[in-house]
Coordinates of C-alpha atoms in Angstrom, one line a residue:
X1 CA 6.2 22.2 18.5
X2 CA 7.5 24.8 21.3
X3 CA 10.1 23.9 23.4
X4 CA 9.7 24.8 27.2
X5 CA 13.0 24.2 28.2
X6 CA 15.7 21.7 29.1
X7 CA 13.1 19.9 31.5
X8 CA 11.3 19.3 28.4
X9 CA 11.5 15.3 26.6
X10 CA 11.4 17.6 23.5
X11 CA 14.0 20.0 24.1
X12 CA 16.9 20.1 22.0
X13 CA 20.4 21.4 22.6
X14 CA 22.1 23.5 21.0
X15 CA 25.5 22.8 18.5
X16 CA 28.3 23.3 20.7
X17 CA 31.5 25.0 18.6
X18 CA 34.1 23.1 20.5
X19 CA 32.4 19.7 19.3
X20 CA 34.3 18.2 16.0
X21 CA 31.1 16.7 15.3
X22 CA 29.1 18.1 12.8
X23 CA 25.9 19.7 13.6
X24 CA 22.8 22.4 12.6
X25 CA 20.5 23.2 14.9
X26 CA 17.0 25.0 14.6
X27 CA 17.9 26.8 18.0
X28 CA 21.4 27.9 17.0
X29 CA 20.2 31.7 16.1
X30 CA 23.2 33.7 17.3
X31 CA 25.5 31.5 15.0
X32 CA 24.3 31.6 11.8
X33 CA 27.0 28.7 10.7
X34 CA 25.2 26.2 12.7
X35 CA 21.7 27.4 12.3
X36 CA 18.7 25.8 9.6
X37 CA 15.4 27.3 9.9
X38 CA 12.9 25.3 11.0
X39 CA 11.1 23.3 8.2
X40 CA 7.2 24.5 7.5
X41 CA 4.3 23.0 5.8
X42 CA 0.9 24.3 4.8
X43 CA -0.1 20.4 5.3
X44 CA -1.8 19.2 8.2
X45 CA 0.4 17.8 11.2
X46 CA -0.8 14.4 10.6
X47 CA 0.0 14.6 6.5
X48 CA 3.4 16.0 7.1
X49 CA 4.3 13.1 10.0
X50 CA 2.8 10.1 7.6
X51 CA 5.1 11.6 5.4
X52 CA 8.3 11.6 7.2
X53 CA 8.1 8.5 8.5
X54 CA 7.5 7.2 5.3
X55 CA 10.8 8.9 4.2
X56 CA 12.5 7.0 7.4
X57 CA 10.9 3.8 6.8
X58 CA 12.3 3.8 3.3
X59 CA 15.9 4.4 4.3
X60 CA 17.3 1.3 5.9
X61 CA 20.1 3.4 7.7
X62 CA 17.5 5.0 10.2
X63 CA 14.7 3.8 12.6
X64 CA 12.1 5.5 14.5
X65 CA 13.3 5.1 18.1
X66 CA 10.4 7.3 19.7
X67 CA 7.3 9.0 18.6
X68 CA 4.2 11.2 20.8
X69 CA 1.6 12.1 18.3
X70 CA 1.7 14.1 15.6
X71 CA 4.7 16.5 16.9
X72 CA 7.5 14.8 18.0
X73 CA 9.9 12.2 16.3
X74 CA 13.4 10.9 17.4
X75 CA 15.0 9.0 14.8
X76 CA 18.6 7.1 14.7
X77 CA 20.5 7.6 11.3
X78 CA 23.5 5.1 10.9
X79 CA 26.6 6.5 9.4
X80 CA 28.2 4.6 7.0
X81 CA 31.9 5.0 8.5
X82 CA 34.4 3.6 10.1
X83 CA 33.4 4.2 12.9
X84 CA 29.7 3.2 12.9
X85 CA 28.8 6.4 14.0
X86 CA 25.0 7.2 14.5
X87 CA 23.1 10.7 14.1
X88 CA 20.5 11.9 16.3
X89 CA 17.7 13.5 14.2

């Protein structure tokens, strides 16, 4: 999926260095410590989403919170912490 911009619902920002959280980012390119390539399949778009959410489904710590199509997919992963925390995937 392309991202436009930050006027974009898919847009995502970038790690930030001064945060203490932890993060990797597809977009971090000029900071190699922060950056994962982006994943690729030579399945179709609808294969590959079936089987992500599958993945999700199966792991009682994260749920689907929104979904448009085939190519976007925010899901909430609870930490098992102290503090409860939750990840944004």
């Amino acid at each position: 999926a392309s991202m436009v911009g930050p006027e974009s619902s898919y847009y995502i920002k970038k790690c930030d260095t001064a945060s203490k959280s932890s993060c990797v980012s597809t977009a971090n390119v000029r900071q190699l410590d922060l950056y994962l390539p982006p994943w690729t399949s030579d399945k179709s778009a609808d294969e590959v989403m079936s089987r992500l959410k599958g993945a999700i489904v199966a792991d009682s710590a994260c749920q689907i919170v929104k979904q448009e199509g085939n190519l976007y997919l925010k899901v909430e992963a609870k930490r098992n912490d102290l503090f409860s925390s939750v990840d944004e995937l």
